[in-house]
Coordinates of C-alpha atoms and ligand atoms in Angstrom, one line a residue:
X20 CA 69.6 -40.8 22.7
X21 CA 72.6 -39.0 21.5
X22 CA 72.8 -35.4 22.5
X23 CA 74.8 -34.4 20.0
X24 CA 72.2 -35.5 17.5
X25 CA 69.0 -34.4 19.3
X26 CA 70.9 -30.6 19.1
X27 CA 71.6 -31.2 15.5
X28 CA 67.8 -32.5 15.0
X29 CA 66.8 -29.5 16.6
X30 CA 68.6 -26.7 15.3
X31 CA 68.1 -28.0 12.0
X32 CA 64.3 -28.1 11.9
X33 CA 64.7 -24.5 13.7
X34 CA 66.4 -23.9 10.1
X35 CA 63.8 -26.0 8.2
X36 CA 61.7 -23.5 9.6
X37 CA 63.2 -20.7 8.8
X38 CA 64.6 -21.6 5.2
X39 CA 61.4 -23.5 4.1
X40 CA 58.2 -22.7 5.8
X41 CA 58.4 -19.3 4.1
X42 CA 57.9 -20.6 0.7
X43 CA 55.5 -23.2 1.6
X44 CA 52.8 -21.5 4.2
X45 CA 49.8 -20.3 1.5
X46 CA 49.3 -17.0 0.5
X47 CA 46.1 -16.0 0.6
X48 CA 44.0 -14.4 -2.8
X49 CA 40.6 -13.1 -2.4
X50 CA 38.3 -13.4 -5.7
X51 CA 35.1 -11.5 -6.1
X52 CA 32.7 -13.2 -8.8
X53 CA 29.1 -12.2 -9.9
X54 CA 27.8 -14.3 -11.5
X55 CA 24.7 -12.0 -12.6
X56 CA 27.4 -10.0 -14.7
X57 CA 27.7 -12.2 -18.0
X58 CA 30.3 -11.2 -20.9
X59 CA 30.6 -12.5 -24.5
X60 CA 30.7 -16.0 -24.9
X61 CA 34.3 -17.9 -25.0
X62 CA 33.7 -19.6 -28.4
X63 CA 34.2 -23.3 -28.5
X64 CA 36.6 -22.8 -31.5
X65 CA 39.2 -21.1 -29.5
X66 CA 39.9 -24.4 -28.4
X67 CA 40.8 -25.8 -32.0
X68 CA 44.2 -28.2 -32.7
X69 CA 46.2 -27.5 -35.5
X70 CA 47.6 -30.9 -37.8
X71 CA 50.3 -29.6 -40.6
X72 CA 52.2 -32.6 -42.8
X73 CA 55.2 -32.2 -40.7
X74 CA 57.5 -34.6 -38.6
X75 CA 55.4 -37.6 -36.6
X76 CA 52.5 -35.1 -36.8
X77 CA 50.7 -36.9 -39.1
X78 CA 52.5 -39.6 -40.6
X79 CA 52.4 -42.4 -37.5
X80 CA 50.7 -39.7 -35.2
X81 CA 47.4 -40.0 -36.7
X82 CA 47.8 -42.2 -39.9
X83 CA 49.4 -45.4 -39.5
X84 CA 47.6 -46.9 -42.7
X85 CA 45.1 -49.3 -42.4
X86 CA 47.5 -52.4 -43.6
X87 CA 49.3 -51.4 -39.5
X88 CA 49.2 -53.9 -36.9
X89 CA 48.6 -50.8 -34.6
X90 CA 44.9 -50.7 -34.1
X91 CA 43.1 -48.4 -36.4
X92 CA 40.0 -47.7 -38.1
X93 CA 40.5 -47.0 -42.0
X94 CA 44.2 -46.4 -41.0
X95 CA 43.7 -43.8 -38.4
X96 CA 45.3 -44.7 -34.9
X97 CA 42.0 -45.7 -32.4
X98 CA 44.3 -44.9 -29.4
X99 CA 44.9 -41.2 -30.8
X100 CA 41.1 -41.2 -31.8
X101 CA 39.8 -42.1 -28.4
X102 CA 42.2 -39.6 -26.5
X103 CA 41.0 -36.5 -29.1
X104 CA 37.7 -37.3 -28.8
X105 CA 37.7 -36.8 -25.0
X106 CA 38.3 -33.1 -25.6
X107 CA 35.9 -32.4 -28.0
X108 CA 37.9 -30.6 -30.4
X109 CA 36.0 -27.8 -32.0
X110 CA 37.8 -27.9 -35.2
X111 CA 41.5 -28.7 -36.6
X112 CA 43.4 -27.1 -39.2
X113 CA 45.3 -28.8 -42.0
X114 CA 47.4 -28.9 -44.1
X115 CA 49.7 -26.4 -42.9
X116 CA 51.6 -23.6 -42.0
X117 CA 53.7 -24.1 -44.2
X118 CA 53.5 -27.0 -46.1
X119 CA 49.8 -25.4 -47.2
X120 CA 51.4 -23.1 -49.7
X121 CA 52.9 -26.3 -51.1
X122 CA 50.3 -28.8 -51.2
X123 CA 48.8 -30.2 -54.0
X124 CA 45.3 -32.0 -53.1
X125 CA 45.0 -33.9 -56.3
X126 CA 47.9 -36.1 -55.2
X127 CA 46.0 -36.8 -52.2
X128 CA 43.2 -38.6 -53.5
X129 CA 42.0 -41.8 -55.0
X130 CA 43.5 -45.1 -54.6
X131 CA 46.4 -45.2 -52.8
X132 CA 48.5 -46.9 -54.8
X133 CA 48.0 -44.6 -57.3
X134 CA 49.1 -41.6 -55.5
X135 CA 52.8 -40.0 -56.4
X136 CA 55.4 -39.5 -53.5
X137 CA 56.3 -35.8 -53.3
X138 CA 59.2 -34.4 -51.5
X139 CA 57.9 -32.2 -48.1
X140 CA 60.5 -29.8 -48.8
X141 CA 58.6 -27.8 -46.2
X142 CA 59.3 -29.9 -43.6
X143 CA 63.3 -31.8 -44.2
X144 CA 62.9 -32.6 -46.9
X145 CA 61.3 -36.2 -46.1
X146 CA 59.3 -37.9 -48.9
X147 CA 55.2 -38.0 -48.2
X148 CA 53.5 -41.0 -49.8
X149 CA 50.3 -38.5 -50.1
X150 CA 48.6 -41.6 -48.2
X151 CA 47.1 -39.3 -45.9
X152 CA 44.8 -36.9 -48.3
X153 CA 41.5 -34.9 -47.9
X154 CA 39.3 -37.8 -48.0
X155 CA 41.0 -39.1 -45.1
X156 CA 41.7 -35.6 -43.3
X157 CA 37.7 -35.9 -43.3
X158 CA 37.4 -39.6 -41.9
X159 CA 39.8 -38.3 -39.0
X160 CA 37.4 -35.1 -38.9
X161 CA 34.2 -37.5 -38.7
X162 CA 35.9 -39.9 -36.4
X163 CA 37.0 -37.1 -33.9
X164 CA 33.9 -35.6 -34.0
X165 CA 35.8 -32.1 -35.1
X166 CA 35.2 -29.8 -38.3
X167 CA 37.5 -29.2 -40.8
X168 CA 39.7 -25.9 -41.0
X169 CA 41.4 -26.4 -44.7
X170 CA 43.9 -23.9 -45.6
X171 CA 44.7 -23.6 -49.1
X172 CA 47.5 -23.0 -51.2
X173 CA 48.1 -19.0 -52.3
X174 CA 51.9 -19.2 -52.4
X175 CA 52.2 -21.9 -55.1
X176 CA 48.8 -22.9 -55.8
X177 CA 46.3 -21.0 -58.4
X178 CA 42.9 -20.0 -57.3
X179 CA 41.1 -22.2 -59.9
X180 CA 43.3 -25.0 -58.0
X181 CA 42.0 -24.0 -54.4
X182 CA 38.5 -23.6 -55.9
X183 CA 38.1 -26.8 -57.3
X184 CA 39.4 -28.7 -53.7
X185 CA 36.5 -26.8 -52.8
X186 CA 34.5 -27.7 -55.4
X187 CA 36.0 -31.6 -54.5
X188 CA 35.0 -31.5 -50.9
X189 CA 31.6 -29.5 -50.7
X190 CA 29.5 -30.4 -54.2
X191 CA 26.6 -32.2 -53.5
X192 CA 25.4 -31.6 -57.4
X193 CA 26.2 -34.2 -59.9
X194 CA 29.3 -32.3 -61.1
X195 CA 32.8 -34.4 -62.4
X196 CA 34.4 -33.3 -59.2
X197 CA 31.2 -34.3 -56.9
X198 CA 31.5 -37.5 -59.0
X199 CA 35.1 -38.2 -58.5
X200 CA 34.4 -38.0 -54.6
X201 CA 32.0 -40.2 -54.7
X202 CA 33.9 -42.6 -56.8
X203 CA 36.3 -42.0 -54.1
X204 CA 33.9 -43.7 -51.4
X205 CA 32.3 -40.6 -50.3
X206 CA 28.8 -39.5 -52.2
X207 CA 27.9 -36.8 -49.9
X208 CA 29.2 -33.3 -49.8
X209 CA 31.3 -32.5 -47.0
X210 CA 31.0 -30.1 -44.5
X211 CA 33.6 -27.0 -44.3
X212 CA 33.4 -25.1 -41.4
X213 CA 36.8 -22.7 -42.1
X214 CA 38.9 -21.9 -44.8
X215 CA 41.8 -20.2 -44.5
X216 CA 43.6 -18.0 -47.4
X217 CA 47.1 -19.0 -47.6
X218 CA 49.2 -18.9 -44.5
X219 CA 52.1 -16.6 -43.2
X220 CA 52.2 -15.0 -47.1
X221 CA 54.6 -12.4 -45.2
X222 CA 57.5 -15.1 -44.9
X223 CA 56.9 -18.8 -45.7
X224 CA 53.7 -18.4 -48.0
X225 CA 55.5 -16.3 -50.5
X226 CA 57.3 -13.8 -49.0
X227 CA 54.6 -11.2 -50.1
X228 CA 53.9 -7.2 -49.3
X229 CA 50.5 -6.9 -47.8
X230 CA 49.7 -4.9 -50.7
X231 CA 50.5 -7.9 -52.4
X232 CA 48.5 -10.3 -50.5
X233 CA 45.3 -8.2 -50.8
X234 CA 44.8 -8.2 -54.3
X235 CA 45.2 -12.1 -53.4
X236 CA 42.8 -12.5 -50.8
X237 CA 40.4 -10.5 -53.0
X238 CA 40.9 -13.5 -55.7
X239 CA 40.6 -16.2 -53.6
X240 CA 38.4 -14.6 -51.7
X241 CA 36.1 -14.1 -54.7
X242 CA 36.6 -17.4 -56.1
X243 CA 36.8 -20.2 -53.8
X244 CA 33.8 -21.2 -52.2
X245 CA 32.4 -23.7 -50.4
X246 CA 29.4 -24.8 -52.5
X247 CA 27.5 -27.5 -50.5
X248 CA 23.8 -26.3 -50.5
X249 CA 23.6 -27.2 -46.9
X250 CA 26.4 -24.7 -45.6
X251 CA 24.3 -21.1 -47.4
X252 CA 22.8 -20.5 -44.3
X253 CA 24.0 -19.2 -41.3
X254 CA 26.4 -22.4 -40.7
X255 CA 28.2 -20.8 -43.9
X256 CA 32.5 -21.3 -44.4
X257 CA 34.1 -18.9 -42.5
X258 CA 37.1 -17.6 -44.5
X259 CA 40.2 -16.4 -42.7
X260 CA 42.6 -14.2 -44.3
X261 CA 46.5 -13.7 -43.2
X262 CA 47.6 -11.9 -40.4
X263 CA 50.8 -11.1 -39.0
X264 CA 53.3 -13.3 -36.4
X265 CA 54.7 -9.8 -35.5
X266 CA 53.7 -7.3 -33.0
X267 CA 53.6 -4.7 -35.6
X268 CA 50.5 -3.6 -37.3
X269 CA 51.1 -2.7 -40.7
X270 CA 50.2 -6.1 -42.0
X271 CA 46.8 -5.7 -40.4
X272 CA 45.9 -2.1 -40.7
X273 CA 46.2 -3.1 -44.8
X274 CA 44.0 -6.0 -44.5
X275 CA 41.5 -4.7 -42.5
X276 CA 41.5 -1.1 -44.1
X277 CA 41.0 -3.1 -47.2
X278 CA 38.2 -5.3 -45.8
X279 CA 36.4 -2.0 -44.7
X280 CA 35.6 -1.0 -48.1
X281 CA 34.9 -4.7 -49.4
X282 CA 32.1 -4.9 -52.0
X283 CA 29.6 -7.7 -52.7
X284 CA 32.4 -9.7 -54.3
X285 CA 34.4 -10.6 -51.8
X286 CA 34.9 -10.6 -47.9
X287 CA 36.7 -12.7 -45.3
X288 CA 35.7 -13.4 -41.5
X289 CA 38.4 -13.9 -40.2
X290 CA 42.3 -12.5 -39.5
X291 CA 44.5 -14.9 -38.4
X292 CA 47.3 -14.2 -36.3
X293 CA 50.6 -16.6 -35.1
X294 CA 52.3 -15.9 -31.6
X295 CA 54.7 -18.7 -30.6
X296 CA 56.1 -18.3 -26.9
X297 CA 60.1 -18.4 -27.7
X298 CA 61.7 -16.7 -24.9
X299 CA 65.2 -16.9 -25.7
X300 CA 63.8 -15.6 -29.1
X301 CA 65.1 -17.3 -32.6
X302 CA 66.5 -20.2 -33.0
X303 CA 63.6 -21.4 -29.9
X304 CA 66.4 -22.7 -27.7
X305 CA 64.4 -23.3 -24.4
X306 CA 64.6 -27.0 -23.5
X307 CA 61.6 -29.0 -22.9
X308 CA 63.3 -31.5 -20.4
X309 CA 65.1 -31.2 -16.9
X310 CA 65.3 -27.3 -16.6
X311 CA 64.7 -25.4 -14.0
X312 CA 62.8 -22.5 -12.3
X313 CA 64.6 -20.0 -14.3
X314 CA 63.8 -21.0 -17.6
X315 CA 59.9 -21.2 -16.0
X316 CA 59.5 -18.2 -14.8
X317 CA 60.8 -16.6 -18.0
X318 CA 58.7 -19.1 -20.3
X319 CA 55.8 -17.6 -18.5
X320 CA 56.7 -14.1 -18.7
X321 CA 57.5 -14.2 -22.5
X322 CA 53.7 -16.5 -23.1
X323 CA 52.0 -13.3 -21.4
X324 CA 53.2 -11.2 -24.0
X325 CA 50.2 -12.5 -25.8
X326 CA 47.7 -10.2 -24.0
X327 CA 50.0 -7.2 -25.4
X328 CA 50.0 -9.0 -28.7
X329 CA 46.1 -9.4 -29.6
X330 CA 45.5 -6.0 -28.0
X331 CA 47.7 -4.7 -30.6
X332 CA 46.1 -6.0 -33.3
X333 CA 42.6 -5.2 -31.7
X334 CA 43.2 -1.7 -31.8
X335 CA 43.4 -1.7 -35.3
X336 CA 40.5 -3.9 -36.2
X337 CA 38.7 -1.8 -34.4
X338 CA 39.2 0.9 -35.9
X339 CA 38.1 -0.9 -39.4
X340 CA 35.7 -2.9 -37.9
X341 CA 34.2 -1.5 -34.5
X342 CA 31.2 -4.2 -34.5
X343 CA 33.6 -6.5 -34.2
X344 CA 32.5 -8.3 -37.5
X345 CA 35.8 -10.1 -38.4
X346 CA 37.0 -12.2 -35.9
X347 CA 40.8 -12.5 -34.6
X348 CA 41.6 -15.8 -35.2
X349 CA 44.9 -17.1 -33.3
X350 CA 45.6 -20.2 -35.7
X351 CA 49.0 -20.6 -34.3
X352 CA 50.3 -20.5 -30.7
X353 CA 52.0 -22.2 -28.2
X354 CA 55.5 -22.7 -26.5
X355 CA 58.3 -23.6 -28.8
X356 CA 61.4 -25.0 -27.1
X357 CA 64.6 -26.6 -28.8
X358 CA 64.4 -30.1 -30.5
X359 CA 64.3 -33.1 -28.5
X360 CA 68.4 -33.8 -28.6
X361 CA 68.6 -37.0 -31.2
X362 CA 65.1 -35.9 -33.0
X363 CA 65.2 -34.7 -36.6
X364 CA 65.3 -30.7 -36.0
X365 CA 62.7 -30.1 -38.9
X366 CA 60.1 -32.3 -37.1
X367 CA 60.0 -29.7 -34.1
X368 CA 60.1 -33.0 -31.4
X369 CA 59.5 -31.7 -27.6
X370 CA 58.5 -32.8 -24.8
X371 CA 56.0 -30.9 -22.7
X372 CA 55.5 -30.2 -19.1
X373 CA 54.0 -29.1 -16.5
X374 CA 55.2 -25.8 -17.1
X375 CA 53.8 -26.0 -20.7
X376 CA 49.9 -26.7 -19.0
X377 CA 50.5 -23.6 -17.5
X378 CA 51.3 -21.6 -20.3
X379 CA 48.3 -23.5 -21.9
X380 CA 46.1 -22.2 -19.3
X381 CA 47.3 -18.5 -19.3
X382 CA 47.1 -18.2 -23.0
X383 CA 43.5 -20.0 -22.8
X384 CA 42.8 -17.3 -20.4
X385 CA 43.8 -14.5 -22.0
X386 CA 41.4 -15.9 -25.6
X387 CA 38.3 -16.3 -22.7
X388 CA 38.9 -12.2 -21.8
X389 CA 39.1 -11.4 -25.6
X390 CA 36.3 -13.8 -26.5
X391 CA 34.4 -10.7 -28.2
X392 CA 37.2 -10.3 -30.6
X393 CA 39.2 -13.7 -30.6
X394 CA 36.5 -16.3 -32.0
X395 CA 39.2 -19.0 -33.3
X396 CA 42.6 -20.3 -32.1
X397 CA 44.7 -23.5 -32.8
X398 CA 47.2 -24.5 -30.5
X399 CA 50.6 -25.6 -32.5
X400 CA 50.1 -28.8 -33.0
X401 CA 48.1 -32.0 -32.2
X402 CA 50.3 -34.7 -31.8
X403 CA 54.1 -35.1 -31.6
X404 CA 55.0 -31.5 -33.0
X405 CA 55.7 -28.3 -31.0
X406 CA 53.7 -27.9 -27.9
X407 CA 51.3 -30.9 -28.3
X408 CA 48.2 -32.9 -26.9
X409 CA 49.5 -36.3 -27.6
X410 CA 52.8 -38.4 -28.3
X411 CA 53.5 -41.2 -29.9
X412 CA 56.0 -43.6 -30.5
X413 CA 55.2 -46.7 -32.9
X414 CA 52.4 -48.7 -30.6
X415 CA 53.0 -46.4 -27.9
X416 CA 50.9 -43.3 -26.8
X417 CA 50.9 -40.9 -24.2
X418 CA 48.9 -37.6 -23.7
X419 CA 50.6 -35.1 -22.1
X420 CA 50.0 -32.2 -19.4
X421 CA 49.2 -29.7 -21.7
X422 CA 46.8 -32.6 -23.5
X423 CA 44.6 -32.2 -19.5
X424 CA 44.5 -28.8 -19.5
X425 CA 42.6 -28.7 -22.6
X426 CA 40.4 -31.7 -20.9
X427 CA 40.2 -29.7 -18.1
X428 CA 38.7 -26.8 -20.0
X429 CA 36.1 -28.2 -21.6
X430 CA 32.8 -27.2 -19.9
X431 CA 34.2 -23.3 -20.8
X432 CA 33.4 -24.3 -24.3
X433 CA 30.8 -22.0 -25.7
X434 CA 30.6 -20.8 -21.8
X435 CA 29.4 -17.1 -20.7
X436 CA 32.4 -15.4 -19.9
X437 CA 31.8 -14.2 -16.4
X438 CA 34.6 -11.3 -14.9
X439 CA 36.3 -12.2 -12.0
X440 CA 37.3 -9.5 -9.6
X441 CA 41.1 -10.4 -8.2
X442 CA 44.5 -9.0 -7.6
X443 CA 47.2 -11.6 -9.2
X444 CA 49.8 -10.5 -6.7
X445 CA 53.1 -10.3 -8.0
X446 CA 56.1 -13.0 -7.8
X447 CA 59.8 -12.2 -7.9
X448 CA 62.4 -14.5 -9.0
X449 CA 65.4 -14.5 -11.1
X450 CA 64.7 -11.2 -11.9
X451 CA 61.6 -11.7 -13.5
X452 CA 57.8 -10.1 -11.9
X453 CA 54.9 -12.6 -13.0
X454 CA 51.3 -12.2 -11.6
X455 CA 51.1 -14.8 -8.7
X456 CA 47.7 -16.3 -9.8
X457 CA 45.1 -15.7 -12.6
X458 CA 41.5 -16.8 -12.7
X459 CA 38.5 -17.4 -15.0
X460 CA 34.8 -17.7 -14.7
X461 CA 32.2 -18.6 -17.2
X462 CA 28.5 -20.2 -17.0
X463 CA 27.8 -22.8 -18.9
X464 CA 24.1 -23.7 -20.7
X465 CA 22.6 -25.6 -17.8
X466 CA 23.4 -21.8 -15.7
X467 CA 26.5 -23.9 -13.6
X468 CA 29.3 -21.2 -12.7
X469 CA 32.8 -23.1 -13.7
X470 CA 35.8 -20.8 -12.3
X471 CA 39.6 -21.7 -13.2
X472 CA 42.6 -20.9 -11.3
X473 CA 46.2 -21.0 -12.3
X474 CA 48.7 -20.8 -9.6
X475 CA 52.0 -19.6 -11.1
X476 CA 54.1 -20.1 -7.9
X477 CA 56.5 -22.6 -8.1
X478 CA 56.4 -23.4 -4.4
X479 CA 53.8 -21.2 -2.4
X480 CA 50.1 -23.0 -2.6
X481 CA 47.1 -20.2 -2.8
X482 CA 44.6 -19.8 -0.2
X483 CA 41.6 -19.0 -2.5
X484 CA 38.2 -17.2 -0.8
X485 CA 35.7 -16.4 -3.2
X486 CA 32.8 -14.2 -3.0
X487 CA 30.6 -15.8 -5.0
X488 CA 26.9 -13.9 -5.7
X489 CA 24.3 -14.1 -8.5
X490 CA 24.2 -17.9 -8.5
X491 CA 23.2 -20.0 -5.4
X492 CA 25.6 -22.8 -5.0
X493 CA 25.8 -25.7 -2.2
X494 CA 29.0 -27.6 -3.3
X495 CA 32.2 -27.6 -5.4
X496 CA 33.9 -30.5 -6.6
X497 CA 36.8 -29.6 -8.6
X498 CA 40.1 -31.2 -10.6
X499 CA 43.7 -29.9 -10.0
X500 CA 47.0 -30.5 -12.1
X501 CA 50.1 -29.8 -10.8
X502 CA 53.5 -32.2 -10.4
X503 CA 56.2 -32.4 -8.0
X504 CA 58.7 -30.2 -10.5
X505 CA 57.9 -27.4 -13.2
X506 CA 59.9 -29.6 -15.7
X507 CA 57.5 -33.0 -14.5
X508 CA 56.2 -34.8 -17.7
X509 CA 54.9 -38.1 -18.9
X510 CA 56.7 -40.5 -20.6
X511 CA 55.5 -43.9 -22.1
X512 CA 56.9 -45.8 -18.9
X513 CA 55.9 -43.1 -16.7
X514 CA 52.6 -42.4 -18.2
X515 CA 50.8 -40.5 -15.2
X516 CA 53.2 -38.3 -13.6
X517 CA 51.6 -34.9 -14.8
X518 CA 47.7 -36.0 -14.2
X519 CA 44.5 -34.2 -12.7
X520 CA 43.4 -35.4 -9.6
X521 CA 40.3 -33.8 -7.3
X522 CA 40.9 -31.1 -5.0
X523 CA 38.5 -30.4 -1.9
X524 CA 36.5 -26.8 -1.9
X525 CA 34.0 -25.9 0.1
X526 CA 30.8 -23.4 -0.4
X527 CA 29.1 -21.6 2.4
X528 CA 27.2 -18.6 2.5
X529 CA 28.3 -17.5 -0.9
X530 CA 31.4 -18.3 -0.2
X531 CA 33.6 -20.0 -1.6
X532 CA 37.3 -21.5 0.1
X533 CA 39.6 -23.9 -1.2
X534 CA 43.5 -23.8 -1.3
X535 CA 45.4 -25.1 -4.8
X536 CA 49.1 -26.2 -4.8
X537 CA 52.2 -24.5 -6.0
X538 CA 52.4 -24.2 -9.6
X539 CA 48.9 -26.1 -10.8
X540 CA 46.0 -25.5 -12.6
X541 CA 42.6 -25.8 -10.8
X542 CA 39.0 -26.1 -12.3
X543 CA 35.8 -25.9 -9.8
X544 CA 31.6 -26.3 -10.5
X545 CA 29.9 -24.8 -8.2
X546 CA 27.1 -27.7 -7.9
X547 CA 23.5 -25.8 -7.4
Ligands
LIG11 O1 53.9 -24.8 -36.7 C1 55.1 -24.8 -37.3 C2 55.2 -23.6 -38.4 O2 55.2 -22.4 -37.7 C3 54.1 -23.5 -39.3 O3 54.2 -24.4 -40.4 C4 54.2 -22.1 -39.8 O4 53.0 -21.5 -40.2 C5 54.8 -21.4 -38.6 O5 55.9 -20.6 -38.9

């Protein structure tokens, strides 16, 4: 052997060493759960999708048409069907954003032949065939197993128009509109779980004063109902008036200091809020492919302005509305980075990472330890639009990392929130402090504790020990996700890169140990 070489081995594992086992030897976080100590219950809804005539969204996302040689069932994509129903999405809201105050839902029904071509003017412009209407907005609905969250049109629209859709979708007496639905192919009255009353009428809805907008929510309120005979009870339409996409509170201290003194004749259960994470602010100029840890760590830092946000608005709904009748209802959220480069910039094209999962699980997180307040949310949007579950691209489909987190979460749906006692440690780099780790635990209907741990460390894993009491537990079996960079995605020929796979925990005594990698999201059962 060559001297010369074995010196140069040696010295430079001695730097190895030094220079890199710093930033990979765990760091340890102790977690301190009760599981006797139960919370409100994280409400399946917050995990709803949101679906808006924009881009691939819809149009070859979801509805290829049933003449496609892509395989669909009444013109809805199976692929995309089978991957939704896998996360047992609670509800998905459509139309819009936007395009809502726009939409017109006679031209989206009947044969389809018949039905005129409008311009989305919303959305560039683009001509939309209407081939993709209410009746088959409620097929997807049926098919996905999901219920439908319609928003309807207060910036263009009238409420006698919003009131017949409802009238359209919901009658199950023999009235013309019941009748035309039938004649349609669909004799019984639908079920509407949410309604919401126009959407962002402080900008794109109509540019409105939230005086303004109250004595319109009052009207629609009043007037637009969903009249099936099988939603009076206590599965009633929730209605969800606007809310702001600003930190300020004006908007919402005149909505809910209006709702306060509502009368018989009108009320609303919901306020909707939109909080996009943008942290280069507007134009979103973040890429969504090959960027580094900088733009991470600040991604994450700007998402967890979202705590700040709903406690904000919180404060001021409580002072209206201490029982917390009205629900805060987060109907738009989610990273939104700079178009795909070569994508039509009015179709919001990116892709999404690992680091986006992460920011799904923080912000899913921060709903869970808000559940008595925030009932409703709808990440922005399902497929091929802004921070999404799924992407397509003619016969091709991928999910994405964001798409498992979602998977990931789905025994917390409907779960007991259940406080976890932790410090998150803090985590310098580029000049930005994040929390090193955040956790959440929640028991589900069969009494098993479920506990979720982000690691936001881009390259030191976590030694968890839990102290686990009020449950007796013998095993863990858990899923992690995490990738080799906080940029890793999947891409049609690279399908898997960003994937859960099982992590090893172990339970003695009450306690529970387990270590998760750099930069993943981790979900554990503790098996009884
Ligand atoms: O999700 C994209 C757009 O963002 C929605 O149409 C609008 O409500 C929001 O500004």
């Amino acid at each position: 052997m060559n001297l010369g070489n074995l010196r140069f081995n040696l010295s430079f594992s001695l730097l190895t060493l030094i220079f890199v086992a710093p930033f990979s030897v765990a760091q340890d976080a102790h977690l301190s759960i009760d599981a006797s100590k139960t919370g409100a219950k994280i409400d399946r809804n917050i995990f709803g999708q949101f679906a808006e005539n924009l881009g691939h969204g819809l149009y070859e996302g979801i509805w290829v048409g049933p003449d496609s040689t892509i395989p669909n069932t009444r013109g809805i994509r199976n692929d995309v069907v089978t991957a939704l129903r896998a996360l047992k999405v609670p509800n998905v809201r459509w139309p819009g954003g936007c395009f809502a105050d726009q939409y017109h839902w006679r031209k989206g029904i009947g044969p389809a032949k018949l039905r005129p071509a409008t311009l989305n003017s919303a959305w560039g412009g683009v001509v939309d065939t209407n081939s993709f209407g209410t009746d088959e907005f409620m097929d997807f609905m049926q098919q996905i197993g999901s219920q439908p969250y319609v928003s309807v049109n207060v910036g263009s629209g009238t409420p006698q128009e919003a009131s017949e859709w409802l009238e359209y979708m919901t009658a199950a007496q023999p009235t013309a509109l019941a009748k035309e639905r039938a004649a349609n192919g669909h004799p019984d009255a639908y079920t509407v779980g949410f309604m919401g009353i126009g959407n962002e009428s402080w900008s794109c809805g109509g540019d409105m004063t939230a005086d303004y907008y109250v004595s319109q929510l009052k009207i629609y309120s009043r007037f637009v109902d969903n009249v099936n005979p099988a939603q009076q009870g206590a599965n009633h339409m929730l209605k969800v008036a606007v809310g702001p996409g600003f930190p300020e509170t004006d908007w919402t201290e005149a909505v809910m200091k209006a709702w306060q003194h509502h009368d018989w004749s009108w009320n609303f259960d919901g306020l909707s809020v939109h909080w996009y994470t943008t942290p280069n602010g507007w134009p979103p100029s973040t890429p969504s492919t090959g960027f580094g840890v900088e733009d991470y760590t600040k991604t994450l830092k700007s998402t967890l302005f979202m705590e700040e946000f709903l406690r904000k608005q919180e404060t001021v709904m409580d002072k209206y509305d201490p029982q917390k009748k009205v629900a805060l209802v987060v109907d738009e959220w989610g990273a939104w980075h700079a178009p795909l480069p070569g994508t039509n910039k009015d179709f919001l094209v990116q892709q999404n990472s690992l680091r986006d999962a992460i920011l799904a699980s923080l912000n899913l997180n921060i709903f869970a330890r808000h559940a008595d307040r925030v009932r409703m949310a709808n990440i922005a949007q399902m497929v091929n639009v802004l921070q999404a579950m799924i992407l397509t691209d003619k016969e091709k489909m991928v999910v994405t990392p964001t798409y498992y987190v979602f998977k990931m979460y789905v025994p917390f749906q409907d779960a007991t929130f259940v406080p976890v006692d932790f410090d998150p440690g803090s985590l310098h780099r580029d000049g930005v402090t994040l929390p090193r780790m955040d956790a959440l635990a929640a028991k589900d209907a069969s009494g098993k504790l479920w506990i979720e741990i982000t690691n936001l460390d881009p390259d030191k894993p976590l030694g968890i020990d839990a102290e686990i009491t009020g449950i007796s537990a013998r095993s863990a079996k858990g899923e992690t996700l995490t990738a080799i960079g906080v940029d890793s995605v999947n891409t049609f020929t690279a399908p898997n890169t960003v994937a859960p796979r099982p992590i090893s925990a172990t339970v003695k005594d009450g306690k529970l140990t387990l270590t998760v990698e750099p930069k993943s999201v981790t979900v554990i059962s503790l098996e009884p």
